[in-house]
Amino acid sequence: MRSTVYVIPCYNEERRLDRSAIEALLTPSEMRLVFVDDGSTDGTRGLLEEIREKHPDRVEVLALEINSGKASAVRQGLLLALAGEVTAVGYADADFATPPEELIRLSHEIARRDVDVLLGARVALLGHDVQRSPMRHYLGRFFATLASLILDLMVYDTQCGAKVMKANDVLRQILAEPFISRWGFDVELIGRLTVAGATIHEVPLRRWIDVEGSKVGLRGMVRTLFDLVRIRRALGRLRREARGRRPASGKSDSPR
Ligand SMILES: Nc1nc2c(ncn2[C@@H]2O[C@H](COP(=O)(O)OP(=O)(O)O)[C@@H](O)[C@H]2O)c(=O)[nH]1
Ligand SMILES: [Mg+2]
């Protein structure tokens, strides 16, 4: 049976976690959740355990004792998800800025399309409901442009919290190594996927609403820019290794 596991990293999310959004996300029978409690110091852990008790067959909680950052929390959650029987895995932020119905749509789309990866893209099209402050929008455009140059792939939105990938051994391999970046890990993940030859599509989200309480401040954003430099170096190494392993280039659908 088809199943999608979404990993939801949670760091002190007691107040933002919305029970009704979680129930909505679990409505289709193929949906499963792995919550990663990233060393929270509030009541997040207790709340997650309650949710797990309510859905013991469909919800897992990975409790990390020490806070290690979103990159590590997502990677460990994805590896746990990939250890079970699953057709697709993804991740999304605990604030449900990408609402449950859009996460469900991404899960259906990855099953329907002949691609390895779908990235949610926050594009404010007429008729869509994408609400983002102008400041965050323009910072995001600047970041996405830099990231595209580093990736050698014109990605519109690397930082959207919602992504879904077909579950396979290539993905398991890609996730075996910890990410070198704490906040720029989405870029690092996309980079690893492209080097491995994965086909990636972006899906414009019909609804995305910036939720208050983001813990990524200006300092985090500046650090992410420094992360990009390190990611560029790491990807250069990966590309050289990949070229050494196979004579032809990968089958990514992006222009090179
Ligand atoms: N800030 C922060 N978020 C974490 C950490 N570990 C996991 N997360 C989760 O990563 C997601 C980040 O989302 P959010 O704070 O809304 O940031 P945004 O991307 O600026 O909207 C949330 O689900 C957090 O709970 C951590 O160490 N720090
Ligand atoms: Mg948010």
Short mmCIF file of C-alpha atoms and ligand atoms in Angstrom, two decimals:
data_model
loop_
_atom_site.label_atom_id
_atom_site.label_comp_id
_atom_site.label_asym_id
_atom_site.label_seq_id
_atom_site.Cartn_x
_atom_site.Cartn_y
_atom_site.Cartn_z
CA MET A 1 0.00 0.00 0.00
CA ARG A 2 1.19 3.52 -0.83
CA SER A 3 2.37 5.53 2.16
CA THR A 4 4.00 8.90 2.75
CA VAL A 5 5.82 9.81 5.94
CA TYR A 6 6.27 13.47 6.78
CA VAL A 7 8.96 14.37 9.29
CA ILE A 8 8.04 17.35 11.48
CA PRO A 9 11.01 18.78 13.40
CA CYS A 10 9.92 20.40 16.66
CA TYR A 11 11.94 22.67 18.87
CA ASN A 12 9.87 24.22 21.67
CA GLU A 13 6.68 24.05 19.61
CA GLU A 14 4.22 23.47 22.45
CA ARG A 15 2.40 26.70 21.65
CA ARG A 16 2.47 26.54 17.85
CA LEU A 17 1.63 22.86 17.28
CA ASP A 18 -1.95 22.77 16.04
CA ARG A 19 -3.74 19.51 16.91
CA SER A 20 -6.48 20.06 14.32
CA ALA A 21 -3.87 20.53 11.55
CA ILE A 22 -2.23 17.26 12.59
CA GLU A 23 -5.59 15.43 12.52
CA ALA A 24 -6.29 16.92 9.07
CA LEU A 25 -2.91 15.74 7.80
CA LEU A 26 -3.63 12.23 9.07
CA THR A 27 -7.03 12.05 7.35
CA PRO A 28 -5.88 10.16 4.22
CA SER A 29 -4.95 6.62 5.25
CA GLU A 30 -1.59 6.75 3.42
CA MET A 31 -0.25 9.54 5.64
CA ARG A 32 2.17 8.86 8.51
CA LEU A 33 4.14 11.26 10.70
CA VAL A 34 7.50 11.21 12.43
CA PHE A 35 7.81 14.04 14.94
CA VAL A 36 11.36 14.82 16.01
CA ASP A 37 11.54 16.53 19.36
CA ASP A 38 14.82 18.41 19.01
CA GLY A 39 15.70 18.64 22.70
CA SER A 40 12.76 20.93 23.55
CA THR A 41 12.65 22.42 27.02
CA ASP A 42 8.90 23.21 27.03
CA GLY A 43 5.97 20.78 26.96
CA THR A 44 6.54 19.69 23.32
CA ARG A 45 7.56 16.15 24.25
CA GLY A 46 4.41 15.47 26.30
CA LEU A 47 2.21 16.87 23.56
CA LEU A 48 3.88 14.69 20.92
CA GLU A 49 3.51 11.60 23.11
CA GLU A 50 -0.23 12.32 23.41
CA ILE A 51 -0.54 12.52 19.63
CA ARG A 52 1.40 9.25 19.27
CA GLU A 53 -0.85 7.53 21.80
CA LYS A 54 -3.88 8.60 19.81
CA HIS A 55 -2.41 7.24 16.52
CA PRO A 56 0.02 4.51 17.62
CA ASP A 57 0.23 2.90 14.15
CA ARG A 58 0.73 6.10 12.21
CA VAL A 59 2.74 8.46 14.39
CA GLU A 60 6.27 8.02 15.70
CA VAL A 61 8.17 10.33 18.01
CA LEU A 62 11.94 10.52 17.84
CA ALA A 63 13.09 12.26 21.00
CA LEU A 64 16.55 13.81 20.79
CA GLU A 65 17.87 14.64 24.23
CA ILE A 66 20.07 17.52 23.06
CA ASN A 67 19.03 20.31 20.70
CA SER A 68 21.00 19.78 17.50
CA GLY A 69 19.24 22.02 14.95
CA LYS A 70 16.68 21.52 12.20
CA ALA A 71 19.16 19.94 9.72
CA SER A 72 20.09 17.15 12.07
CA ALA A 73 16.54 16.67 13.34
CA VAL A 74 15.16 16.34 9.80
CA ARG A 75 17.93 14.00 8.67
CA GLN A 76 17.47 11.67 11.63
CA GLY A 77 13.70 11.72 11.20
CA LEU A 78 14.00 10.90 7.49
CA LEU A 79 16.36 8.01 8.20
CA LEU A 80 13.87 6.62 10.73
CA ALA A 81 11.06 6.99 8.20
CA LEU A 82 13.13 5.29 5.49
CA ALA A 83 13.84 2.33 7.77
CA GLY A 84 10.18 1.30 7.51
CA GLU A 85 8.01 0.37 4.55
CA VAL A 86 7.27 3.63 2.80
CA THR A 87 6.86 4.97 -0.73
CA ALA A 88 7.66 8.63 -0.13
CA VAL A 89 9.15 10.72 2.65
CA GLY A 90 9.04 14.44 3.21
CA TYR A 91 9.35 17.14 5.80
CA ALA A 92 7.44 20.20 6.90
CA ASP A 93 7.67 22.84 9.61
CA ALA A 94 5.74 22.43 12.85
CA ASP A 95 3.95 25.77 12.37
CA PHE A 96 2.08 24.33 9.33
CA ALA A 97 2.89 27.43 7.29
CA THR A 98 2.37 24.87 4.51
CA PRO A 99 -1.12 23.68 5.46
CA PRO A 100 -2.09 19.99 5.69
CA GLU A 101 -4.10 20.01 2.44
CA GLU A 102 -1.02 21.18 0.53
CA LEU A 103 1.18 18.53 2.15
CA ILE A 104 -1.40 15.91 1.14
CA ARG A 105 -1.45 17.31 -2.41
CA LEU A 106 2.36 17.02 -2.62
CA SER A 107 2.08 13.40 -1.47
CA HIS A 108 -0.46 12.65 -4.24
CA GLU A 109 1.63 14.50 -6.82
CA ILE A 110 4.84 12.58 -6.11
CA ALA A 111 2.93 9.31 -6.57
CA ARG A 112 1.51 10.55 -9.89
CA ARG A 113 4.61 12.11 -11.43
CA ASP A 114 7.69 10.40 -12.80
CA VAL A 115 10.08 12.42 -10.61
CA ASP A 116 12.21 11.73 -7.55
CA VAL A 117 11.64 14.94 -5.63
CA LEU A 118 8.98 17.66 -5.30
CA LEU A 119 9.75 20.99 -3.67
CA GLY A 120 6.96 23.24 -2.48
CA ALA A 121 7.47 26.73 -3.95
CA ARG A 122 6.07 29.90 -2.41
CA VAL A 123 5.04 31.90 -5.46
CA ALA A 124 2.41 34.57 -4.91
CA LEU A 125 0.28 33.85 -8.00
CA LEU A 126 -3.17 35.42 -8.45
CA GLY A 127 -5.75 33.00 -7.14
CA HIS A 128 -3.27 31.47 -4.71
CA ASP A 129 -3.03 32.46 -1.06
CA VAL A 130 0.68 32.93 -0.37
CA GLN A 131 1.19 35.39 2.46
CA ARG A 132 4.71 36.48 3.22
CA SER A 133 6.09 39.80 4.45
CA PRO A 134 7.80 41.83 1.66
CA MET A 135 11.04 41.77 3.70
CA ARG A 136 11.07 37.97 3.94
CA HIS A 137 10.07 37.69 0.30
CA TYR A 138 12.98 39.81 -0.97
CA LEU A 139 15.50 38.21 1.39
CA GLY A 140 14.22 34.89 0.09
CA ARG A 141 14.68 35.92 -3.55
CA PHE A 142 18.26 37.04 -2.84
CA PHE A 143 19.02 33.77 -1.07
CA ALA A 144 17.40 31.63 -3.79
CA THR A 145 19.47 33.39 -6.46
CA LEU A 146 22.72 32.67 -4.62
CA ALA A 147 21.62 29.10 -3.94
CA SER A 148 20.76 28.54 -7.62
CA LEU A 149 24.25 29.68 -8.65
CA ILE A 150 25.85 27.32 -6.17
CA LEU A 151 23.63 24.42 -7.18
CA ASP A 152 23.98 25.17 -10.89
CA LEU A 153 20.21 24.66 -10.96
CA MET A 154 17.60 27.41 -11.26
CA VAL A 155 15.53 26.59 -8.18
CA TYR A 156 12.85 29.17 -7.38
CA ASP A 157 12.50 28.35 -3.70
CA THR A 158 15.06 26.26 -1.82
CA GLN A 159 13.88 27.30 1.66
CA CYS A 160 10.20 26.39 1.63
CA GLY A 161 9.66 24.02 4.55
CA ALA A 162 7.68 21.49 2.48
CA LYS A 163 9.49 18.86 0.43
CA VAL A 164 8.70 15.28 -0.55
CA MET A 165 10.92 12.59 -2.05
CA LYS A 166 10.48 9.04 -3.38
CA ALA A 167 11.82 6.57 -0.83
CA ASN A 168 14.73 4.62 -2.30
CA ASP A 169 18.30 3.52 -1.63
CA VAL A 170 19.78 6.58 -3.34
CA LEU A 171 18.00 8.78 -0.81
CA ARG A 172 19.14 6.57 2.08
CA GLN A 173 22.72 6.94 0.84
CA ILE A 174 22.39 10.69 0.40
CA LEU A 175 21.23 11.05 4.00
CA ALA A 176 23.86 8.75 5.49
CA GLU A 177 26.31 11.63 6.06
CA PRO A 178 25.36 14.48 8.41
CA PHE A 179 24.78 17.85 6.75
CA ILE A 180 27.62 20.31 7.13
CA SER A 181 25.23 23.24 7.43
CA ARG A 182 22.71 23.92 10.17
CA TRP A 183 20.29 26.20 8.34
CA GLY A 184 21.28 25.92 4.69
CA PHE A 185 20.73 22.18 4.71
CA ASP A 186 17.86 22.37 2.19
CA VAL A 187 20.38 23.66 -0.34
CA GLU A 188 22.83 20.96 0.66
CA LEU A 189 20.16 18.27 0.28
CA ILE A 190 19.09 19.54 -3.15
CA GLY A 191 22.78 19.63 -4.13
CA ARG A 192 23.34 16.04 -3.05
CA LEU A 193 20.19 14.95 -4.90
CA THR A 194 21.25 16.64 -8.16
CA VAL A 195 24.73 15.13 -7.99
CA ALA A 196 23.04 11.73 -7.56
CA GLY A 197 21.03 12.43 -10.73
CA ALA A 198 17.61 12.86 -9.09
CA THR A 199 14.85 14.55 -11.07
CA ILE A 200 13.42 17.49 -9.15
CA HIS A 201 10.25 19.48 -9.80
CA GLU A 202 8.90 22.48 -7.96
CA VAL A 203 5.18 22.74 -7.19
CA PRO A 204 3.72 26.24 -6.58
CA LEU A 205 1.79 26.06 -3.32
CA ARG A 206 -1.83 27.19 -3.45
CA ARG A 207 -1.67 28.27 0.16
CA TRP A 208 1.27 29.21 2.38
CA ILE A 209 0.93 31.53 5.35
CA ASP A 210 3.88 32.86 7.30
CA VAL A 211 3.20 31.93 10.92
CA GLU A 212 4.50 34.10 13.74
CA GLY A 213 7.07 32.72 16.12
CA SER A 214 9.84 31.87 13.61
CA LYS A 215 13.02 31.15 15.49
CA VAL A 216 15.23 32.00 12.54
CA GLY A 217 16.42 35.54 13.17
CA LEU A 218 18.65 37.86 11.15
CA ARG A 219 21.73 36.25 12.70
CA GLY A 220 20.56 32.83 11.48
CA MET A 221 20.11 34.24 7.98
CA VAL A 222 23.64 35.68 7.92
CA ARG A 223 25.01 32.36 9.15
CA THR A 224 23.11 30.61 6.38
CA LEU A 225 24.95 32.78 3.83
CA PHE A 226 28.27 31.57 5.24
CA ASP A 227 26.90 28.03 5.09
CA LEU A 228 26.38 28.50 1.35
CA VAL A 229 30.13 28.98 0.86
CA ARG A 230 30.84 25.71 2.68
CA ILE A 231 28.10 23.92 0.76
CA ARG A 232 29.62 25.13 -2.51
CA ARG A 233 32.95 23.56 -1.57
CA ALA A 234 31.35 20.31 -0.40
CA LEU A 235 29.29 20.00 -3.58
CA GLY A 236 32.39 20.61 -5.70
CA ARG A 237 34.00 17.64 -3.96
CA LEU A 238 30.91 15.48 -4.47
CA ARG A 239 30.72 16.37 -8.17
CA ARG A 240 34.39 15.44 -8.67
CA GLU A 241 33.85 12.12 -6.90
CA ALA A 242 30.74 11.42 -8.98
CA ARG A 243 32.62 12.21 -12.21
CA GLY A 244 35.34 9.80 -11.11
CA ARG A 245 32.75 7.06 -10.56
CA ARG A 246 30.75 7.33 -13.81
CA PRO A 247 31.80 8.50 -17.27
CA ALA A 248 28.53 10.27 -18.25
CA SER A 249 26.82 13.05 -16.30
CA GLY A 250 23.65 12.45 -14.22
CA LYS A 251 20.10 12.42 -15.57
CA SER A 252 18.85 15.56 -13.85
CA ASP A 253 16.38 17.50 -15.96
CA SER A 254 18.08 20.78 -15.20
CA PRO A 255 20.23 22.64 -17.71
CA ARG A 256 23.89 22.29 -16.89
N1 LIG B 1 14.80 27.44 15.39
C1 LIG B 1 14.92 26.15 15.46
N2 LIG B 1 14.01 25.38 14.86
C2 LIG B 1 14.17 24.06 14.94
C3 LIG B 1 15.28 23.51 15.61
N3 LIG B 1 15.18 22.20 15.53
C4 LIG B 1 14.05 21.94 14.85
N4 LIG B 1 13.41 23.08 14.49
C5 LIG B 1 12.13 23.19 13.74
O1 LIG B 1 12.37 23.72 12.44
C6 LIG B 1 11.23 24.45 11.98
C7 LIG B 1 11.64 25.87 11.68
O2 LIG B 1 10.50 26.65 11.41
P1 LIG B 1 10.32 28.16 11.87
O3 LIG B 1 10.89 28.37 13.24
O4 LIG B 1 8.87 28.49 11.67
O5 LIG B 1 11.24 28.97 10.89
P2 LIG B 1 10.91 29.70 9.51
O6 LIG B 1 11.49 28.80 8.48
O7 LIG B 1 11.64 30.99 9.63
O8 LIG B 1 9.44 29.92 9.41
C8 LIG B 1 10.20 24.33 13.09
O9 LIG B 1 9.40 23.20 12.86
C9 LIG B 1 11.11 24.14 14.32
O10 LIG B 1 10.44 23.58 15.42
C10 LIG B 1 16.25 24.36 16.24
O11 LIG B 1 17.24 23.95 16.82
N5 LIG B 1 16.03 25.66 16.14
MG MG B 2 7.72 29.28 10.10
#
